[in-house]
mmCIF file with all atom_site columns, C-alpha atoms in Angstrom:
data_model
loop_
_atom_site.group_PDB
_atom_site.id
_atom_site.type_symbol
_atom_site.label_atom_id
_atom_site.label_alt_id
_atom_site.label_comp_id
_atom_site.label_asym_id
_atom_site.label_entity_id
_atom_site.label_seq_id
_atom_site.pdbx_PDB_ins_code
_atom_site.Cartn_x
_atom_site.Cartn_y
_atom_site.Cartn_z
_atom_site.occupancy
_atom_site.B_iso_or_equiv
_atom_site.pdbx_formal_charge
_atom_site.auth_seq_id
_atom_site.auth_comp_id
_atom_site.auth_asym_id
_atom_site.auth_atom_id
_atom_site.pdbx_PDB_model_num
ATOM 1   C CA . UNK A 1 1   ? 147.110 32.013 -22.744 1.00 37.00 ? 46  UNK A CA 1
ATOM 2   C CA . UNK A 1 2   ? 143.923 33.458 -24.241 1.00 37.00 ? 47  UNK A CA 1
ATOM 3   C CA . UNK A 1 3   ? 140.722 31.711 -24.913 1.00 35.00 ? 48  UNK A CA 1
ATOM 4   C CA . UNK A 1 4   ? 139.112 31.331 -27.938 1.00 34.00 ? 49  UNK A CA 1
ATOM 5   C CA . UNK A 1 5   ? 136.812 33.764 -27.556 1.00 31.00 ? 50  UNK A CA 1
ATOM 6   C CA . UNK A 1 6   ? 137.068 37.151 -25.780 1.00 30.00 ? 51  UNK A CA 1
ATOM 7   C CA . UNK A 1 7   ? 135.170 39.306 -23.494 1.00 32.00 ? 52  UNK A CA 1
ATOM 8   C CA . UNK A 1 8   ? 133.097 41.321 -26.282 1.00 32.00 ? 53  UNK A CA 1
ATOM 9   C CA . UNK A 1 9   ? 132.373 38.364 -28.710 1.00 33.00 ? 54  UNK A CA 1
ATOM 10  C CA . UNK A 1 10  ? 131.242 36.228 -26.323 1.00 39.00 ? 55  UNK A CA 1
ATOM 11  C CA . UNK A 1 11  ? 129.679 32.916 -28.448 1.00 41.00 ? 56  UNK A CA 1
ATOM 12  C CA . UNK A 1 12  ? 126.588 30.812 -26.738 1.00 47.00 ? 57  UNK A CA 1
ATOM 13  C CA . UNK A 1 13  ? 125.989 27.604 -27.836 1.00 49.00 ? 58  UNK A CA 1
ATOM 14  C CA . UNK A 1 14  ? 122.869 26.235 -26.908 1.00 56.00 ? 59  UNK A CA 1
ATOM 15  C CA . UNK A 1 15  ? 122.718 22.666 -26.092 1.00 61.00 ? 60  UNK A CA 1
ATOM 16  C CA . UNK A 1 16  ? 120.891 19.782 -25.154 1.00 56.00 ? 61  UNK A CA 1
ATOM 17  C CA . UNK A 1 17  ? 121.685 17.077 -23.309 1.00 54.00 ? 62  UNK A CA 1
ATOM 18  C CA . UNK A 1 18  ? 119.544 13.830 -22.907 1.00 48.00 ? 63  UNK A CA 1
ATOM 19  C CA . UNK A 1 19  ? 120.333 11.433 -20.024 1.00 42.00 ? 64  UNK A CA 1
ATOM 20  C CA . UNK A 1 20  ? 120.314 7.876  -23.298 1.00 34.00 ? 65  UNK A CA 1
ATOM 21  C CA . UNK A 1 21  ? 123.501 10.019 -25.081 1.00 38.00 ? 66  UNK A CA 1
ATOM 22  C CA . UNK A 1 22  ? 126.764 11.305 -23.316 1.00 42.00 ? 67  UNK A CA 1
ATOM 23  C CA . UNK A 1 23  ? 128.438 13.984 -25.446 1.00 43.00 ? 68  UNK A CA 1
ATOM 24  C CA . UNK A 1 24  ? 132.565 13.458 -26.432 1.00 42.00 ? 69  UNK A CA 1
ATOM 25  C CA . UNK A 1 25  ? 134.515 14.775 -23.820 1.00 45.00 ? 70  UNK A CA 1
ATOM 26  C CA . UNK A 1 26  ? 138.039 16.401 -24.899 1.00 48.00 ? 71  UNK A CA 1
ATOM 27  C CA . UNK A 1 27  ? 141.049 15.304 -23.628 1.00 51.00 ? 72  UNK A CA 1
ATOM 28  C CA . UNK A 1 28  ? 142.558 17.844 -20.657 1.00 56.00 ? 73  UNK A CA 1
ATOM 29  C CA . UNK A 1 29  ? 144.609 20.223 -21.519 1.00 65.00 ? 74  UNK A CA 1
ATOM 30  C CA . UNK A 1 30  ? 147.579 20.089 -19.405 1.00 70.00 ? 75  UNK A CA 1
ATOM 31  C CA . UNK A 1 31  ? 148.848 23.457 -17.612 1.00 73.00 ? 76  UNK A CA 1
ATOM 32  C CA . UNK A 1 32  ? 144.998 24.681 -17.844 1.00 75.00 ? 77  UNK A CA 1
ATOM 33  C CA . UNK A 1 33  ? 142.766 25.361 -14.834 1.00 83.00 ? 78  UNK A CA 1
ATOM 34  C CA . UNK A 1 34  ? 139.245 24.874 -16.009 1.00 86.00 ? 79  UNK A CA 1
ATOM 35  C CA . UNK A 1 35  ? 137.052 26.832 -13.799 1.00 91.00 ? 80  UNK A CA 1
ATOM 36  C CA . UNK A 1 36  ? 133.156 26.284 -14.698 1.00 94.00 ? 81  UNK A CA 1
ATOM 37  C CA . UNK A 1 37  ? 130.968 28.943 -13.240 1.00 96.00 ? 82  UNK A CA 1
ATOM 38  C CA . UNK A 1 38  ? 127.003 27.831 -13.064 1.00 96.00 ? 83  UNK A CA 1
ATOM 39  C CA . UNK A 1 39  ? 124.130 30.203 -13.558 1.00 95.00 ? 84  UNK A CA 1
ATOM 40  C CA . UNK A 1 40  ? 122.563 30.581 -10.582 1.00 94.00 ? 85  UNK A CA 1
ATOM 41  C CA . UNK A 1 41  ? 120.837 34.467 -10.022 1.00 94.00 ? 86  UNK A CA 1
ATOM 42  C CA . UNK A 1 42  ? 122.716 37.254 -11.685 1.00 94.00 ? 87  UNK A CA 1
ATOM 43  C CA . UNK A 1 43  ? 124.377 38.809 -8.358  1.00 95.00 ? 88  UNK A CA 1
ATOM 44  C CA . UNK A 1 44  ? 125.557 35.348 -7.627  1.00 95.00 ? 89  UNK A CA 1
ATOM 45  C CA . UNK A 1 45  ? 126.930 34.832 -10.828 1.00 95.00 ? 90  UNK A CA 1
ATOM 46  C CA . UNK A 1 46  ? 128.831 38.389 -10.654 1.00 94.00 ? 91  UNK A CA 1
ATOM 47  C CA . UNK A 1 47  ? 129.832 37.088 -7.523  1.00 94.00 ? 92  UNK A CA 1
ATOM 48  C CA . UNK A 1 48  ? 131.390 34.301 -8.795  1.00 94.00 ? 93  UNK A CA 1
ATOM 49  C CA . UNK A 1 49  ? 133.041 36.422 -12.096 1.00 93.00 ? 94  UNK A CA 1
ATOM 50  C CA . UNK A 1 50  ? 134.867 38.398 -9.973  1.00 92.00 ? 95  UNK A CA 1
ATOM 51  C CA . UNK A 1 51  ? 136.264 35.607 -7.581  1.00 90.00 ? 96  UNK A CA 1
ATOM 52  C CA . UNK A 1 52  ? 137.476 33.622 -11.027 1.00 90.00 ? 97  UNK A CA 1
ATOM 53  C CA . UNK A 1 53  ? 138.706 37.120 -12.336 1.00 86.00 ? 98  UNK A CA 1
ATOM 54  C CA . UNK A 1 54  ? 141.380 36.774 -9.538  1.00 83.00 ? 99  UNK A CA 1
ATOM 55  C CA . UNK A 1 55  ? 143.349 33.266 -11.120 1.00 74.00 ? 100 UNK A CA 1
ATOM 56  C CA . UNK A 1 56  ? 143.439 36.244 -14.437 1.00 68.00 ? 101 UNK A CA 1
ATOM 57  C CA . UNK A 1 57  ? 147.080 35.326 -14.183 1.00 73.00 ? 102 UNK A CA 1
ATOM 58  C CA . UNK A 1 58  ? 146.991 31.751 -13.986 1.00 76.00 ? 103 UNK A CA 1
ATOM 59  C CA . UNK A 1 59  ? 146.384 29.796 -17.154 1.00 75.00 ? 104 UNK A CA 1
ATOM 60  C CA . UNK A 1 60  ? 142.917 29.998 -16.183 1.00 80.00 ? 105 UNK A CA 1
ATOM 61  C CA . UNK A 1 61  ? 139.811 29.026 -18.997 1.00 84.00 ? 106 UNK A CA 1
ATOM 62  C CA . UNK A 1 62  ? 136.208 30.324 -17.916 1.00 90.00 ? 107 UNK A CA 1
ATOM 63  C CA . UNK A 1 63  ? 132.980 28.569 -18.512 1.00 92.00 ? 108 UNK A CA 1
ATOM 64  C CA . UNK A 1 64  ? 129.904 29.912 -17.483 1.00 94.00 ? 109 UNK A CA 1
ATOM 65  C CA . UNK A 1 65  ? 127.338 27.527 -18.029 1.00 95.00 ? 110 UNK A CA 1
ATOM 66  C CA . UNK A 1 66  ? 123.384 27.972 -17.703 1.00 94.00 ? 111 UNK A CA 1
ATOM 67  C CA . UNK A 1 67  ? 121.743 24.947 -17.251 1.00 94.00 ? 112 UNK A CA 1
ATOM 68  C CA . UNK A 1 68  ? 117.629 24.874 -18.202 1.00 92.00 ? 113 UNK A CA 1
ATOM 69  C CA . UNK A 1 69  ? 115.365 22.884 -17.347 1.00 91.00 ? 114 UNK A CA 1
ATOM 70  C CA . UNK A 1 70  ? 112.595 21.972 -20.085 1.00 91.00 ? 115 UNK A CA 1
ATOM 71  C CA . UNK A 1 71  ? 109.316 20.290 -19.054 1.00 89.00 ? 116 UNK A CA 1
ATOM 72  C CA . UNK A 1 72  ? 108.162 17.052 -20.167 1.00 87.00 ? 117 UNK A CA 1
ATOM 73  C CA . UNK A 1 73  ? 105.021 18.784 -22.438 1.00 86.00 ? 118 UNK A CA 1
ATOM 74  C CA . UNK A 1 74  ? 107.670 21.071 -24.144 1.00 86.00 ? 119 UNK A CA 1
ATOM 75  C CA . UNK A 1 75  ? 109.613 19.387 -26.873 1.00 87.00 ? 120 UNK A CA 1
ATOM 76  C CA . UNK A 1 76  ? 113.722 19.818 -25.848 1.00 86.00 ? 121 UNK A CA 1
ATOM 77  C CA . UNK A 1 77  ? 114.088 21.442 -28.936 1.00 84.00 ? 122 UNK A CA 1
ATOM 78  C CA . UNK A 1 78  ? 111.898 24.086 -28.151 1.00 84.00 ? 123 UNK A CA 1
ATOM 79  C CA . UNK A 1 79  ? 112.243 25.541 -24.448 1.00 86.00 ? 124 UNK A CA 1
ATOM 80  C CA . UNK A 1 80  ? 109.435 27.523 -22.975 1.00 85.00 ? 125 UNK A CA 1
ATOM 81  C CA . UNK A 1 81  ? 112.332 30.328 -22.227 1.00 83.00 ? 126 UNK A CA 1
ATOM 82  C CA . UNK A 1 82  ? 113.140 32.744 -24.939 1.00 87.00 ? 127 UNK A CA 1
ATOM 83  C CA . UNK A 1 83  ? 116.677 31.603 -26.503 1.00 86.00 ? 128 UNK A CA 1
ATOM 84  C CA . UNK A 1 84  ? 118.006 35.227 -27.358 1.00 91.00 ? 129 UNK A CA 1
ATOM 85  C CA . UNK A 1 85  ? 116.923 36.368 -23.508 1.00 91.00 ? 130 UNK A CA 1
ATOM 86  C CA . UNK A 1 86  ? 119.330 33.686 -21.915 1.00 89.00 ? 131 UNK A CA 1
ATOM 87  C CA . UNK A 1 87  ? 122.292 34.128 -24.232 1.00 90.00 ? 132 UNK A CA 1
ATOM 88  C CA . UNK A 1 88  ? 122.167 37.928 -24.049 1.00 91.00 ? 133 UNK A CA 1
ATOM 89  C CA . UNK A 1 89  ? 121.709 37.401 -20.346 1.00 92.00 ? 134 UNK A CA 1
ATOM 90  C CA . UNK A 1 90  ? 124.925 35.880 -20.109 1.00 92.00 ? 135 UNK A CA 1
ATOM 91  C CA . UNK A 1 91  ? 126.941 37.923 -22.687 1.00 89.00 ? 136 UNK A CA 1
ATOM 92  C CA . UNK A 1 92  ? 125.938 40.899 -20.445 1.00 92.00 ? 137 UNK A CA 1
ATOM 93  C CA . UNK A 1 93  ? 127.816 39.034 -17.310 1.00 92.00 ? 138 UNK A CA 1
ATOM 94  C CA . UNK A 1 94  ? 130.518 38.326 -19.234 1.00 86.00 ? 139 UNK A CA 1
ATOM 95  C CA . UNK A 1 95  ? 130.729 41.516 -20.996 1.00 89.00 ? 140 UNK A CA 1
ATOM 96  C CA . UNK A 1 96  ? 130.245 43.284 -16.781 1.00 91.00 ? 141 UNK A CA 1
ATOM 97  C CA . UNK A 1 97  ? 133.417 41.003 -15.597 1.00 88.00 ? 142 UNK A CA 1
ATOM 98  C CA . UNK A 1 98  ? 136.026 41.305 -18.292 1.00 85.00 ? 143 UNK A CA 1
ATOM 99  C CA . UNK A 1 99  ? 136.854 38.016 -18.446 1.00 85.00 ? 144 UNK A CA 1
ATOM 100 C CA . UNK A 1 100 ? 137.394 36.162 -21.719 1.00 81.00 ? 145 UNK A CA 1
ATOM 101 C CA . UNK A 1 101 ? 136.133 32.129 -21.941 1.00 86.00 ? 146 UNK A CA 1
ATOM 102 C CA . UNK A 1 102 ? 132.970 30.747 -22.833 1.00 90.00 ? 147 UNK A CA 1
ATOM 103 C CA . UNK A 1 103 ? 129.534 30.880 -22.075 1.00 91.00 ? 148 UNK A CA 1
ATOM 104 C CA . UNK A 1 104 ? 127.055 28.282 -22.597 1.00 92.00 ? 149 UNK A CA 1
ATOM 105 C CA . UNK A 1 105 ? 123.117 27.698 -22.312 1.00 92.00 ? 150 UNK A CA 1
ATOM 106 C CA . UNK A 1 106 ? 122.197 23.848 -21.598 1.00 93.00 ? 151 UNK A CA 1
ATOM 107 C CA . UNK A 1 107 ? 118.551 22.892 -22.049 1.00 92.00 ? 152 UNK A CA 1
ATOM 108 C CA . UNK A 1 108 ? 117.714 19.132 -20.270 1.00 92.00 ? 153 UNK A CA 1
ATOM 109 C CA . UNK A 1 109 ? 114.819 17.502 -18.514 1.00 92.00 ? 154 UNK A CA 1
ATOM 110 C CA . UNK A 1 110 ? 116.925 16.947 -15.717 1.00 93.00 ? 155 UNK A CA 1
ATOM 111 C CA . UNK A 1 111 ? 119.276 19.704 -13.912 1.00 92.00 ? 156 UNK A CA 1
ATOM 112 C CA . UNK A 1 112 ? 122.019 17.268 -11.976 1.00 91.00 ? 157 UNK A CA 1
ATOM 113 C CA . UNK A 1 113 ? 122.381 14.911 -15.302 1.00 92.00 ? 158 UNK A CA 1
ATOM 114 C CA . UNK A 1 114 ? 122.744 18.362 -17.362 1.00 93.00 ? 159 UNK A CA 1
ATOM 115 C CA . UNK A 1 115 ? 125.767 19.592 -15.546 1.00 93.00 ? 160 UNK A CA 1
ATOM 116 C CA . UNK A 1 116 ? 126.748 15.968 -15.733 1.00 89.00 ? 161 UNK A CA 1
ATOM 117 C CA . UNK A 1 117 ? 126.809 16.609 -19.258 1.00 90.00 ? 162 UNK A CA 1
ATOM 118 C CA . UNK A 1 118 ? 128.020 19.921 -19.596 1.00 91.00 ? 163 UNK A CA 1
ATOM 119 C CA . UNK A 1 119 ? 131.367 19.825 -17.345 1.00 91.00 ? 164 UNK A CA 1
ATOM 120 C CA . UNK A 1 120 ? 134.512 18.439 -18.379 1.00 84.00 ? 165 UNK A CA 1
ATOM 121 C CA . UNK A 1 121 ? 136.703 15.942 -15.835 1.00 79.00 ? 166 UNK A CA 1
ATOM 122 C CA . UNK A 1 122 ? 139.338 17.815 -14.025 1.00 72.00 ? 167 UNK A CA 1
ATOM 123 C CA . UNK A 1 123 ? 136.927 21.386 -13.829 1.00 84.00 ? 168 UNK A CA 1
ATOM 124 C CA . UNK A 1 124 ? 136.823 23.774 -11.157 1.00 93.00 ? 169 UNK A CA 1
ATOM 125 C CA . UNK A 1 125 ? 132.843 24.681 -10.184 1.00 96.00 ? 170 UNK A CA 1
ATOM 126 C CA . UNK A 1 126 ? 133.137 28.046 -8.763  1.00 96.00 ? 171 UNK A CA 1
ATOM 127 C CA . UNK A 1 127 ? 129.589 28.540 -6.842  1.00 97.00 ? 172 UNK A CA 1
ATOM 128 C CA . UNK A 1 128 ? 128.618 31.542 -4.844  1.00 96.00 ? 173 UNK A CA 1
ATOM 129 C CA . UNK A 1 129 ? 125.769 31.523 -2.202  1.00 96.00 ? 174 UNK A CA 1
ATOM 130 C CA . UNK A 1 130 ? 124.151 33.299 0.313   1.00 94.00 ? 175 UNK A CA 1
ATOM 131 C CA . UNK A 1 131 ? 124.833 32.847 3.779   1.00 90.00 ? 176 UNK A CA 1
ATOM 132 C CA . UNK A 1 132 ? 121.680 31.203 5.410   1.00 90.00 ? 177 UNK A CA 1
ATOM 133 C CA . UNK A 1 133 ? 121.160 29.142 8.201   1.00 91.00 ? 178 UNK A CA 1
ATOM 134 C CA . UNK A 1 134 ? 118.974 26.260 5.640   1.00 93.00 ? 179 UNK A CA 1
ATOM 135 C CA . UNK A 1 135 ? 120.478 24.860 3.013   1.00 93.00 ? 180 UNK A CA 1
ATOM 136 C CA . UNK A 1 136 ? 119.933 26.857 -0.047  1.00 94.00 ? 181 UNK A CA 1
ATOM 137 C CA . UNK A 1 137 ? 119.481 25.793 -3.351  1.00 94.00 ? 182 UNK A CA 1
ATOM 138 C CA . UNK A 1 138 ? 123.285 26.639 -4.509  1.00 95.00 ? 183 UNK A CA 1
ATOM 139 C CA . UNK A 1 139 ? 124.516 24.869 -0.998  1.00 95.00 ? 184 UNK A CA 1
ATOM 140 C CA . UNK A 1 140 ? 122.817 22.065 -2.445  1.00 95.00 ? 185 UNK A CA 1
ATOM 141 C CA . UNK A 1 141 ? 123.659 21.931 -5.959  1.00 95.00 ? 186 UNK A CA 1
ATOM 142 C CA . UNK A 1 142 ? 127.545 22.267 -4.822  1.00 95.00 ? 187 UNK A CA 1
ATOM 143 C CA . UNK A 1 143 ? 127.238 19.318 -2.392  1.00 95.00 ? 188 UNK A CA 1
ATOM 144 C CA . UNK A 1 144 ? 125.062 17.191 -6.057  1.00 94.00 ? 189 UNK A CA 1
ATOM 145 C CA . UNK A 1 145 ? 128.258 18.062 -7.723  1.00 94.00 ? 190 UNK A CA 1
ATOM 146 C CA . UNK A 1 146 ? 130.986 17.340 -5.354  1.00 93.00 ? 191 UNK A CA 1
ATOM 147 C CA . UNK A 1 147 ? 129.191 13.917 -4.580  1.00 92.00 ? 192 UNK A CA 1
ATOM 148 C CA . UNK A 1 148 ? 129.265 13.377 -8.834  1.00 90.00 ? 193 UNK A CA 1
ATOM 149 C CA . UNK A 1 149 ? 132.886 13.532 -8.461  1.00 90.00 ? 194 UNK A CA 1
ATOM 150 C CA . UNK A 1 150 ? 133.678 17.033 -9.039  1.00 92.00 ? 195 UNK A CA 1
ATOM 151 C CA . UNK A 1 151 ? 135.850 20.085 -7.833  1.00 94.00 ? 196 UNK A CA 1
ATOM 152 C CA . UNK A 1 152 ? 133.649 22.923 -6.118  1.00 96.00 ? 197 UNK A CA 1
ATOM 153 C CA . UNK A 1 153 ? 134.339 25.397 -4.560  1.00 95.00 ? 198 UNK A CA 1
ATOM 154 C CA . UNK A 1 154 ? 131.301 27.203 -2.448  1.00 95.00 ? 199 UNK A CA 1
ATOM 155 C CA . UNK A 1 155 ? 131.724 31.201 -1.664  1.00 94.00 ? 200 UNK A CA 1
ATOM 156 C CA . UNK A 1 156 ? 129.610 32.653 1.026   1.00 93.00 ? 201 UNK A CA 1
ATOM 157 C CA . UNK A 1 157 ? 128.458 35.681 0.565   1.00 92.00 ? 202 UNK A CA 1
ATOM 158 C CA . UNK A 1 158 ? 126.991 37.612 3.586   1.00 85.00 ? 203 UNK A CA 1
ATOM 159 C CA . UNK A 1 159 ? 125.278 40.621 2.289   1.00 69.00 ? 204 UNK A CA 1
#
């Protein structure tokens, strides 16, 4: 089944999420593996792209979602990081892996209540991270997730 949207018309829909309002969740699709890959660095990401590029024949639906952070002086309406450079950012990746889906940019005060927001029951989070012996900062973020109830997976990568 195709998405929506394919690989060269990639749409990003910028989006704010506020911890006071929770946005409409859509029913699951049955027969559809979500699979939700987070922003992390850009070799990560590709990482990720090309491990989700495997389930290709699997009624698979990509999300790659970039979740920013806005400071409390900045209005959430108006991020401090240029809008066009993190959408064309992640058209690029998507464009780079051939997948088709959906990529989305997620401004919030507060990064573990934005993913909150942004993922839909029943997802898979695909994360890829460095092999270190400290916990890095996508270690971390998987083990947020999985303890908010949700499906990650964690790919070391030992380059």
């Amino acid at each position: 089944m195709k998405s929506n949207y394919q690989a060269d018309s990639i749409k990003v829909a910028p989006r704010r999420i506020e911890k006071t309002r929770q946005r409409q969740r859509p029913e699951a699709v049955p027969g559809v593996l979500r699979l939700v890959i987070p922003y992390t660095t850009p070799e990560l990401t590709r990482a990720a792209l090309r491990h989700a590029g495997v389930c290709s024949d699997l009624n698979a639906h990509v999300s790659l979602i970039d979740v920013q952070v806005v400071p409390y002086p900045c209005a959430i309406d108006q991020p401090p990081i240029n809008r066009e450079y993190s959408s064309s950012r992640l058209k690029e990746l998507f464009r780079e892996s051939g997948l088709s889906g959906r990529a989305e940019v997620v401004y919030t005060r507060d990064l573990l209540e934005g993913y909150k927001g942004a993922l839909e029951p029943g997802s898979l989070v695909i994360i890829a991270a460095r092999k270190r012996w400290w916990r890095t900062r996508e270690e971390k973020l998987a083990r947020a997730l999985s303890a908010a109830g949700q499906q990650v997976m964690l790919l070391p990568i030992t380059r």
